[in-house]
CSV table of C-alpha atoms and ligand atoms in Angstrom, one decimal:
chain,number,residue,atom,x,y,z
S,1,UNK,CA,16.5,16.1,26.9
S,2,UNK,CA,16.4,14.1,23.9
S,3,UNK,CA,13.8,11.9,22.0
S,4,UNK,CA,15.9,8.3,23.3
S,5,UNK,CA,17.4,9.4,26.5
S,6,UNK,CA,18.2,6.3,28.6
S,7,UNK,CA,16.5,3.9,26.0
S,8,UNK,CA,18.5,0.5,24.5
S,9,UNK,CA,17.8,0.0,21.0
S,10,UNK,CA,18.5,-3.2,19.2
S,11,UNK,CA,19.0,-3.0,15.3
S,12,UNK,CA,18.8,-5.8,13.0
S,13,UNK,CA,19.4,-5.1,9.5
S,14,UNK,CA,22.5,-3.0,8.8
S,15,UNK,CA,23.7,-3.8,6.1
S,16,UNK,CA,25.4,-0.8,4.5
S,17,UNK,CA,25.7,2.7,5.0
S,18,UNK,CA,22.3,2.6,2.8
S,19,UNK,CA,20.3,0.8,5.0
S,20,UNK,CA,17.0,2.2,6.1
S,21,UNK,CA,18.3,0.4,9.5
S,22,UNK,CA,21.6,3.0,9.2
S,23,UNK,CA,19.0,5.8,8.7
S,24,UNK,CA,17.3,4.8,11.8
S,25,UNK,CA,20.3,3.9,14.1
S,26,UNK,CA,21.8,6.9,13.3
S,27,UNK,CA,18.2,8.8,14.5
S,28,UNK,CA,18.4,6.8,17.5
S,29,UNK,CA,21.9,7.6,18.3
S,30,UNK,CA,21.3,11.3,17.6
S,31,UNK,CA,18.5,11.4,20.1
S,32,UNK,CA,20.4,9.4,22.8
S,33,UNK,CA,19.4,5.9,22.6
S,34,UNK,CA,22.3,3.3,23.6
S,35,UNK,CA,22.5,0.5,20.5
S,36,UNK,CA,23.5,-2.8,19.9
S,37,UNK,CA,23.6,-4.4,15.7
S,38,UNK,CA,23.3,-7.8,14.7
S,39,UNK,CA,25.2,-8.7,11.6
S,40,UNK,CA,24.1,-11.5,9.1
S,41,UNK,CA,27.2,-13.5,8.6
S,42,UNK,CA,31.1,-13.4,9.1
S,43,UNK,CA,31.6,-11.8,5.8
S,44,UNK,CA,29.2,-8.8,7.3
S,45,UNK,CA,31.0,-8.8,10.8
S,46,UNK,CA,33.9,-6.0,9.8
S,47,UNK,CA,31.3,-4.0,8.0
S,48,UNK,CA,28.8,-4.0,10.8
S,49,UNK,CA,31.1,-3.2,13.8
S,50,UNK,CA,32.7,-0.1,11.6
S,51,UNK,CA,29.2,1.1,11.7
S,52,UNK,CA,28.3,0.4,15.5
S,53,UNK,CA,31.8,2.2,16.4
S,54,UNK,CA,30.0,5.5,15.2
S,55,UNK,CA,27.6,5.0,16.8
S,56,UNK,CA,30.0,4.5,20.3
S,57,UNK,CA,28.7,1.1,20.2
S,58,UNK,CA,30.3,-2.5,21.0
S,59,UNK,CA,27.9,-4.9,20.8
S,60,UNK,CA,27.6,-6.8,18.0
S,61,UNK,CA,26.4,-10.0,17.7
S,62,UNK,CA,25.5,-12.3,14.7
S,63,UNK,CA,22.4,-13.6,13.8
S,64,UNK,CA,21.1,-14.6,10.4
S,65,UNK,CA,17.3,-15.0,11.3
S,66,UNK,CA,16.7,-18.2,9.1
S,67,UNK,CA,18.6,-19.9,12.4
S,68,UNK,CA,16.2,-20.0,15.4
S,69,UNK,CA,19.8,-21.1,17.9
S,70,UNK,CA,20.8,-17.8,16.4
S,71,UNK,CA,17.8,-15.7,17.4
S,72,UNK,CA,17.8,-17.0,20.9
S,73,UNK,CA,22.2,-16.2,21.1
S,74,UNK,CA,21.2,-12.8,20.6
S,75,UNK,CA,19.3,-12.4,23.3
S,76,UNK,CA,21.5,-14.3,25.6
S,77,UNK,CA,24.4,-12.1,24.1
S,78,UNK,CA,23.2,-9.1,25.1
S,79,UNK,CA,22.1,-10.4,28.3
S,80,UNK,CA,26.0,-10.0,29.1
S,81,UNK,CA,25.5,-6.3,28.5
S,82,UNK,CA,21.9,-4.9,29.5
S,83,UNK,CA,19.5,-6.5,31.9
S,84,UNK,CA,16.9,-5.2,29.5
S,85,UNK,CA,16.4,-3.4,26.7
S,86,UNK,CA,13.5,-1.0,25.0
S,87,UNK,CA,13.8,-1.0,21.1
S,88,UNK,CA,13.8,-3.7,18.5
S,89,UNK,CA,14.5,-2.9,15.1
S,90,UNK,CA,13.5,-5.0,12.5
S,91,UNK,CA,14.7,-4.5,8.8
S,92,UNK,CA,15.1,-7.1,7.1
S,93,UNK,CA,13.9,-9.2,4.1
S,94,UNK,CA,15.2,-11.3,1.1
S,95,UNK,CA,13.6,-13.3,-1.9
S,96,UNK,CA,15.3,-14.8,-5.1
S,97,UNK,CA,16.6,-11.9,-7.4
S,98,UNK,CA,14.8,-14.2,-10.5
S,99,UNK,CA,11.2,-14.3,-8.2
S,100,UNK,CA,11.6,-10.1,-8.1
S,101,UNK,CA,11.2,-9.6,-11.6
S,102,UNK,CA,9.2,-10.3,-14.5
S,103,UNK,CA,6.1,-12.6,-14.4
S,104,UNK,CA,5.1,-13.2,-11.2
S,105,UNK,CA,3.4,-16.6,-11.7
S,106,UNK,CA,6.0,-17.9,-14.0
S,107,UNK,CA,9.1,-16.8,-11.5
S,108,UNK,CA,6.9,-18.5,-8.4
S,109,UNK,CA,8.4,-21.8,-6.6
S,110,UNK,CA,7.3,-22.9,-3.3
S,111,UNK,CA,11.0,-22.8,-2.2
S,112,UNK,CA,11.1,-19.0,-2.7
S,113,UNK,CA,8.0,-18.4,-1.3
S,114,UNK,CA,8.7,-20.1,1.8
S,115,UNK,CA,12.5,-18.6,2.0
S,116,UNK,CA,10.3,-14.8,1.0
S,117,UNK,CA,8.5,-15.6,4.0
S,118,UNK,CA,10.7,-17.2,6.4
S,119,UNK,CA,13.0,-14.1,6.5
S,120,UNK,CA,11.3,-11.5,5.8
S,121,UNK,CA,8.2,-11.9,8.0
S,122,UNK,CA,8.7,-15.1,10.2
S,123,UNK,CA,11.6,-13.9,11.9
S,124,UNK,CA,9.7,-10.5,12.6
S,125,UNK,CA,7.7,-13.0,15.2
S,126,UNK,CA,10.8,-14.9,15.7
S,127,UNK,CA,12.6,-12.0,17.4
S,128,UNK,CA,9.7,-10.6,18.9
S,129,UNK,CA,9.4,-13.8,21.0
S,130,UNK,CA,13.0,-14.5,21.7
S,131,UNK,CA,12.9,-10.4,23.2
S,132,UNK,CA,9.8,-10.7,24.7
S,133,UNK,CA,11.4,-11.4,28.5
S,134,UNK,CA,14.3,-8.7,28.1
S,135,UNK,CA,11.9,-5.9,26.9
S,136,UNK,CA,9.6,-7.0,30.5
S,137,UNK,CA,7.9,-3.8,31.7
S,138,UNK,CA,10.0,-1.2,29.6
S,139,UNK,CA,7.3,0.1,27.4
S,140,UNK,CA,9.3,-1.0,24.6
S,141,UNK,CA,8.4,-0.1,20.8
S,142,UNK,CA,9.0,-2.5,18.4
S,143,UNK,CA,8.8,-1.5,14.3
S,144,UNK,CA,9.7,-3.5,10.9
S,145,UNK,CA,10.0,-1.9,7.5
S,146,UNK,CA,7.5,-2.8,4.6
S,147,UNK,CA,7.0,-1.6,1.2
S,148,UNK,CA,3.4,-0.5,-0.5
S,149,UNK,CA,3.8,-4.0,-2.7
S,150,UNK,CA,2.0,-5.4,0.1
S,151,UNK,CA,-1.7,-4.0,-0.6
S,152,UNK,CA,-0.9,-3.2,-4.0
S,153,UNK,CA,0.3,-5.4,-7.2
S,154,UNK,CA,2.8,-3.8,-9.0
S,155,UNK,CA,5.5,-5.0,-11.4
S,156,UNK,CA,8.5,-7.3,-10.5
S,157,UNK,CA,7.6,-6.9,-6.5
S,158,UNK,CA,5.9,-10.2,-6.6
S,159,UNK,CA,6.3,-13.1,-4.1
S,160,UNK,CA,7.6,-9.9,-1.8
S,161,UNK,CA,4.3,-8.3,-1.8
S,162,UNK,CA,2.9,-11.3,0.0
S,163,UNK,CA,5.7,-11.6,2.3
S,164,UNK,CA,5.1,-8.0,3.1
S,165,UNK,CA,1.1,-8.3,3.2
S,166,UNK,CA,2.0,-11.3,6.0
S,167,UNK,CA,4.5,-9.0,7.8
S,168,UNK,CA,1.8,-6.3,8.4
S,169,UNK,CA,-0.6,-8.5,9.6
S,170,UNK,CA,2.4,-10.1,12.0
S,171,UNK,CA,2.7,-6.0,13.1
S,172,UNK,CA,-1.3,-6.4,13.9
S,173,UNK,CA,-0.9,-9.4,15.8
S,174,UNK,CA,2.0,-8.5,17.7
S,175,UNK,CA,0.9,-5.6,18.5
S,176,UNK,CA,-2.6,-6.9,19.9
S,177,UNK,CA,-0.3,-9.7,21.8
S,178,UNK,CA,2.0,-7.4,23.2
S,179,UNK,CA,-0.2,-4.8,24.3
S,180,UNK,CA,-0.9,-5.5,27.5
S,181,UNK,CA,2.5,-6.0,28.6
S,182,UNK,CA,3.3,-2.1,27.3
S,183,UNK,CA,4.9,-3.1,24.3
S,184,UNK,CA,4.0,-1.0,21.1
S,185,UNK,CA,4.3,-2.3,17.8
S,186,UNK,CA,4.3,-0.6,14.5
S,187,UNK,CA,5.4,-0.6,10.8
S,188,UNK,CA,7.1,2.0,8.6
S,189,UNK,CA,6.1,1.8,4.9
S,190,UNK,CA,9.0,3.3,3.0
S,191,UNK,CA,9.3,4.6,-0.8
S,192,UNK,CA,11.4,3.0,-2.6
S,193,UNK,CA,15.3,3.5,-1.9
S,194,UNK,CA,18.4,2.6,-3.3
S,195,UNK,CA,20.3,-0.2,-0.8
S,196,UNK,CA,21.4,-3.6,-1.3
S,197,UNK,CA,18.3,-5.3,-0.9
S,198,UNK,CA,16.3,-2.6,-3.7
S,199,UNK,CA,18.9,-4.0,-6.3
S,200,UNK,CA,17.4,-7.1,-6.2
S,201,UNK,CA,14.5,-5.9,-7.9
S,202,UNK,CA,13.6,-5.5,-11.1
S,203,UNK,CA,14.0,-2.2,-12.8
S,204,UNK,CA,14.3,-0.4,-9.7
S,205,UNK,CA,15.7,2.9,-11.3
S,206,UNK,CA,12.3,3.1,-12.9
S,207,UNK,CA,10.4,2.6,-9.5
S,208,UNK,CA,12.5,6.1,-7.7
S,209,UNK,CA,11.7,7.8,-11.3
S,210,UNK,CA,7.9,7.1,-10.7
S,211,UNK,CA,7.7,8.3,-7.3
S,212,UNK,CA,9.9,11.4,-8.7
S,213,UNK,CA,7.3,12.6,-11.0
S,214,UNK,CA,3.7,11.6,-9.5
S,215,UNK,CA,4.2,11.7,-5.5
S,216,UNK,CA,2.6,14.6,-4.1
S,217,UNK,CA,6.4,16.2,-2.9
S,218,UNK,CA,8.1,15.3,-6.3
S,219,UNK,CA,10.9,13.9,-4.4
S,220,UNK,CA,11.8,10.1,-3.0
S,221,UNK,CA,12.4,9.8,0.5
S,222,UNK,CA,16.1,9.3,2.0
S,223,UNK,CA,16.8,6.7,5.0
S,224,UNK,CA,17.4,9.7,7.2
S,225,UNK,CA,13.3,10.7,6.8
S,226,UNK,CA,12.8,6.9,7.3
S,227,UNK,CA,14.9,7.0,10.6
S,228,UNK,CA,13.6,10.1,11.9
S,229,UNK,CA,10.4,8.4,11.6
S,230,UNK,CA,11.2,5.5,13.3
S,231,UNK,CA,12.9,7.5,16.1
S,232,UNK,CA,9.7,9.0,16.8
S,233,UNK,CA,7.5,5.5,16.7
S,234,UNK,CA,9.7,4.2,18.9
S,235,UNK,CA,9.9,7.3,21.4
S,236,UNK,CA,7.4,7.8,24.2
S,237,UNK,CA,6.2,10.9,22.3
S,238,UNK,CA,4.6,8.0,20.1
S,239,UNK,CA,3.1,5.7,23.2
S,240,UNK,CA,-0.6,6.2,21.6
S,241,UNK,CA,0.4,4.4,18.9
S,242,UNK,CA,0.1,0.5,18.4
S,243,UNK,CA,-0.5,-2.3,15.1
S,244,UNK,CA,0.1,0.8,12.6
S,245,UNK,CA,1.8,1.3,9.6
S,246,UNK,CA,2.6,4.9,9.0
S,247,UNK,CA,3.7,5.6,5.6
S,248,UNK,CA,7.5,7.5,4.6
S,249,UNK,CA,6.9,7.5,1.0
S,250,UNK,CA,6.6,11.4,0.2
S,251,UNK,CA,3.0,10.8,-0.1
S,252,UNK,CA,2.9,8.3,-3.0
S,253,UNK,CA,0.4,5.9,-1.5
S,254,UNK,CA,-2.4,8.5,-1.6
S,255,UNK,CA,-2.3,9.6,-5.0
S,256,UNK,CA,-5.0,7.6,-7.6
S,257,UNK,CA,-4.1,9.5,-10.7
S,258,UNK,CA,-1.8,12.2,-12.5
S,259,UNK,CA,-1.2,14.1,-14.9
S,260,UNK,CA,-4.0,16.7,-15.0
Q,1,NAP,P1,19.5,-3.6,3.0
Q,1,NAP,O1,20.4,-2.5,3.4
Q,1,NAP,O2,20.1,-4.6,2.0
Q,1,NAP,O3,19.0,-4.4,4.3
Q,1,NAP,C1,18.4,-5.7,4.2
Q,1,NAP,C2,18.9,-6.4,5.4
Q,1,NAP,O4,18.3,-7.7,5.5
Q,1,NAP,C3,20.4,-6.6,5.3
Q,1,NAP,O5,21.0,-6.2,6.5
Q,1,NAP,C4,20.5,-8.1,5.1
Q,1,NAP,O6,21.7,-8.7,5.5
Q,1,NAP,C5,19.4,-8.6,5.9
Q,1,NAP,N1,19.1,-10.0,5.7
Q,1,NAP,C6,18.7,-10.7,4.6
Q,1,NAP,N2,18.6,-12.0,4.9
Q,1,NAP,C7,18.9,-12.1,6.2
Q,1,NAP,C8,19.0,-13.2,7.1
Q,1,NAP,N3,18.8,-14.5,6.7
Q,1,NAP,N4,19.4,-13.0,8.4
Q,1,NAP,C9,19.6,-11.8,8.8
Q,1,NAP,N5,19.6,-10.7,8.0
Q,1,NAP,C10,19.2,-10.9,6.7
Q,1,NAP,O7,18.2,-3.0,2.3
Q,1,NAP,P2,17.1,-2.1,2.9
Q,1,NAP,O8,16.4,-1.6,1.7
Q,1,NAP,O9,17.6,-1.2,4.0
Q,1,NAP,O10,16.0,-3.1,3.6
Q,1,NAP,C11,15.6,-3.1,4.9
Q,1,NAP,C12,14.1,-3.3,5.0
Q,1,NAP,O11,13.5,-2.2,4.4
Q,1,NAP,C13,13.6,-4.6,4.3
Q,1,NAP,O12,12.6,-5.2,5.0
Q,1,NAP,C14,13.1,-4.0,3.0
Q,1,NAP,O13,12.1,-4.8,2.4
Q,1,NAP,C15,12.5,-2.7,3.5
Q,1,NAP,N6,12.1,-1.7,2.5
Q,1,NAP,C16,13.0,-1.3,1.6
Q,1,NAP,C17,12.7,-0.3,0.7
Q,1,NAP,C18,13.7,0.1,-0.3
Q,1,NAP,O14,13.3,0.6,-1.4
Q,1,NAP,N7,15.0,0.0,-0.1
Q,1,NAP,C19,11.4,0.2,0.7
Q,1,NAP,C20,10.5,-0.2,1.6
Q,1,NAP,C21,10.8,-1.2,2.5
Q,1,NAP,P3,22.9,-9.1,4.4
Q,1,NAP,O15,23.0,-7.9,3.5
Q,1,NAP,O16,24.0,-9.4,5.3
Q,1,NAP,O17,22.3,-10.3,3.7
C-alpha cells in the first residue's frame, strides 16, 4: 500500500518541469494519488497537459487565480470528474521582476503590492473556499509553498517577503477554520530553486551559492525533496499535523553564523 492510495490531488502551479508543484505531483503520483492541474493561461495549456499525461492524468482545467469566475470553474470542472476530492496544492506566486530586486522601498508601488498579494496569498484563501464543499468529510490536506523571506529581510526578496509573511498567517487561519471539518493545512518552506518564478529575482545564482556553502548539508534542495515532503504532509501518516510550516531548505533557516 502506498502513501496516496485512493486519494485525489489537485495541483495548481505547474509550470515547468522545474516546478516545486512538478516535484510534488510527481510524489503524489508515485505514491498513488489520482491528479488533476490547472494551467494559468492558453499559452500554458499544451505545456500543462504534456505534464498531466505522465502522470495518466486528463483533467486539466484553467484557472489564473487573479479571476474569482475562474476559481469557482475549477471546481465546477472537476465536479464532472470526482464527487470529491482530498488534496489541494497550492504553488503559486508572482510580483513585478523590478519590485524583486534592488531597493526595496524605492522599487515599492501600491499596484505591485496589491498584485504580490493578490496572487500569491489571496488566492491561497480563494481556492481554499471555492474547495471547501468538494473536500466535505475527506480529511483532506491542504499545503502552499513559501520561502524564508517571509520572517527574514534579505536582499531583492522584498514586497515578496510580505506576500509570504501574509500567506503563512492565511496557512494559520485556514488551518484553525478548517479544522473542525478534518481538513489539515500546512506550509512547506523551500530553499531556494531554480524555476521560472526564482528568475524573477534578483541575483538568484548568488542566493543557491549561499545556501551551498553555509547550510548545515552543503547542498540546495531539489523539487523532488520538496515533493516528497509534501507527499507526506498531505498523507494520513501526517494527520497530527495542522497551521505548520515545515521547512525543505537543507537546514539553512537554523544556522545564525559561519565560518568558524
Ligand atoms: P514556477 O514553476 O514558476 O511556478 C510558479 C507558478 O505560479 C507558475 O505555475 C505560474 O504560472 C503560477 N502563477 C503565477 N501567476 C498566476 C496566476 N495569476 N494564476 C495562476 N497561476 C499563476 O516557480 P516555483 O518556484 O515552482 O514556484 C512555486 C511556489 O514555490 C511559489 O509560491 C514560490 O514562491 C514558491 N517557492 C519557490 C522557491 C524557489 O526558490 N523556486 C523557494 C521557496 C518557495 P505561469 O508560469 O503560467 O505564470
Amino acid at each position: 500500500m502506498s502513501l496516496l492510495d485512493g486519494k485525489r490531488a489537485l495541483i495548481v502551479g505547474v509550470a515547468s518541469k522545474r516546478s516545486i508543484a512538478w516535484g510534488i505531483a510527481q510524489a503524489m503520483r508515485r505514491e498513488g494519488a489520482e491528479l488533476a492541474f490547472t494551467y494559468q493561461n492558453e499559452r500554458m495549456k499544451p505545456r500543462v497537459e504534456k505534464l498531466a499525461g505522465q502522470c495518466d492524468c486528463d483533467i486539466v482545467v484553467p484557472c489564473d487565480v487573479q479571476d474569482d469566475e475562474q476559481i469557482e470553474a475549477v471546481f465546477e470542472h472537476l465536479d464532472n470528474y470526482w464527487d470529491h476530492f482530498d488534496i489541494l496544492i497550492h504553488s503559486v506566486a508572482f510580483a513585478h521582476k523590478e519590485e524583486l530586486e534592488g531597493d526595496f522601498l524605492d522599487n515599492m508601488t501600491r499596484e505591485g503590492f496589491l498584485m504580490a498579494h493578490d496572487i500569491s496569498s489571496y488566492s491561497f484563501a480563494a481556492l481554499a473556499k471555492a474547495g471547501r464543499q468538494m473536500m466535505h468529510g475527506r480529511n483532506g490536506a491542504i499545503l502552499t509553498l513559501t520561502y524564508m523571506g517571509s520572517i527574514r529581510a534579505m536582499p531583492n526578496y522584498n514586497v515578496m517577503g510580505l506576500a509570504k509573511a501574509s500567506l503563512e498567517a492565511n496557512v494559520r487561519y485556514l488551518a484553525y477554520t478548517l479544522g473542525p471539518e478534518g481538513i489539515r493545512v500546512n506550509g512547506i518552506s523551500a530553499g531556494p530553486i531554480r524555476t521560472l518564478a526564482a528568475a524573477g529575482i534578483g541575483n538568484f545564482r548568488k542566493m543557491l551559492d549561499h545556501v551551498e556553502e553555509n547550510a548545515p548539508l552543503r547542498k540546495n534542495v531539489s523539487i523532488e525533496e520538496v515533493g516528497n515532503v509534501g507527499a507526506f504532509l498531505c498523507s494520513d501518516m501526517a494527520a497530527g499535523v495542522t497551521g505548520e510550516i515545515t521547512y525543505v531548505d537543507a537546514g539553512f533557516n537554523i544556522v545564525g553564523m559561519t565560518g568558524y
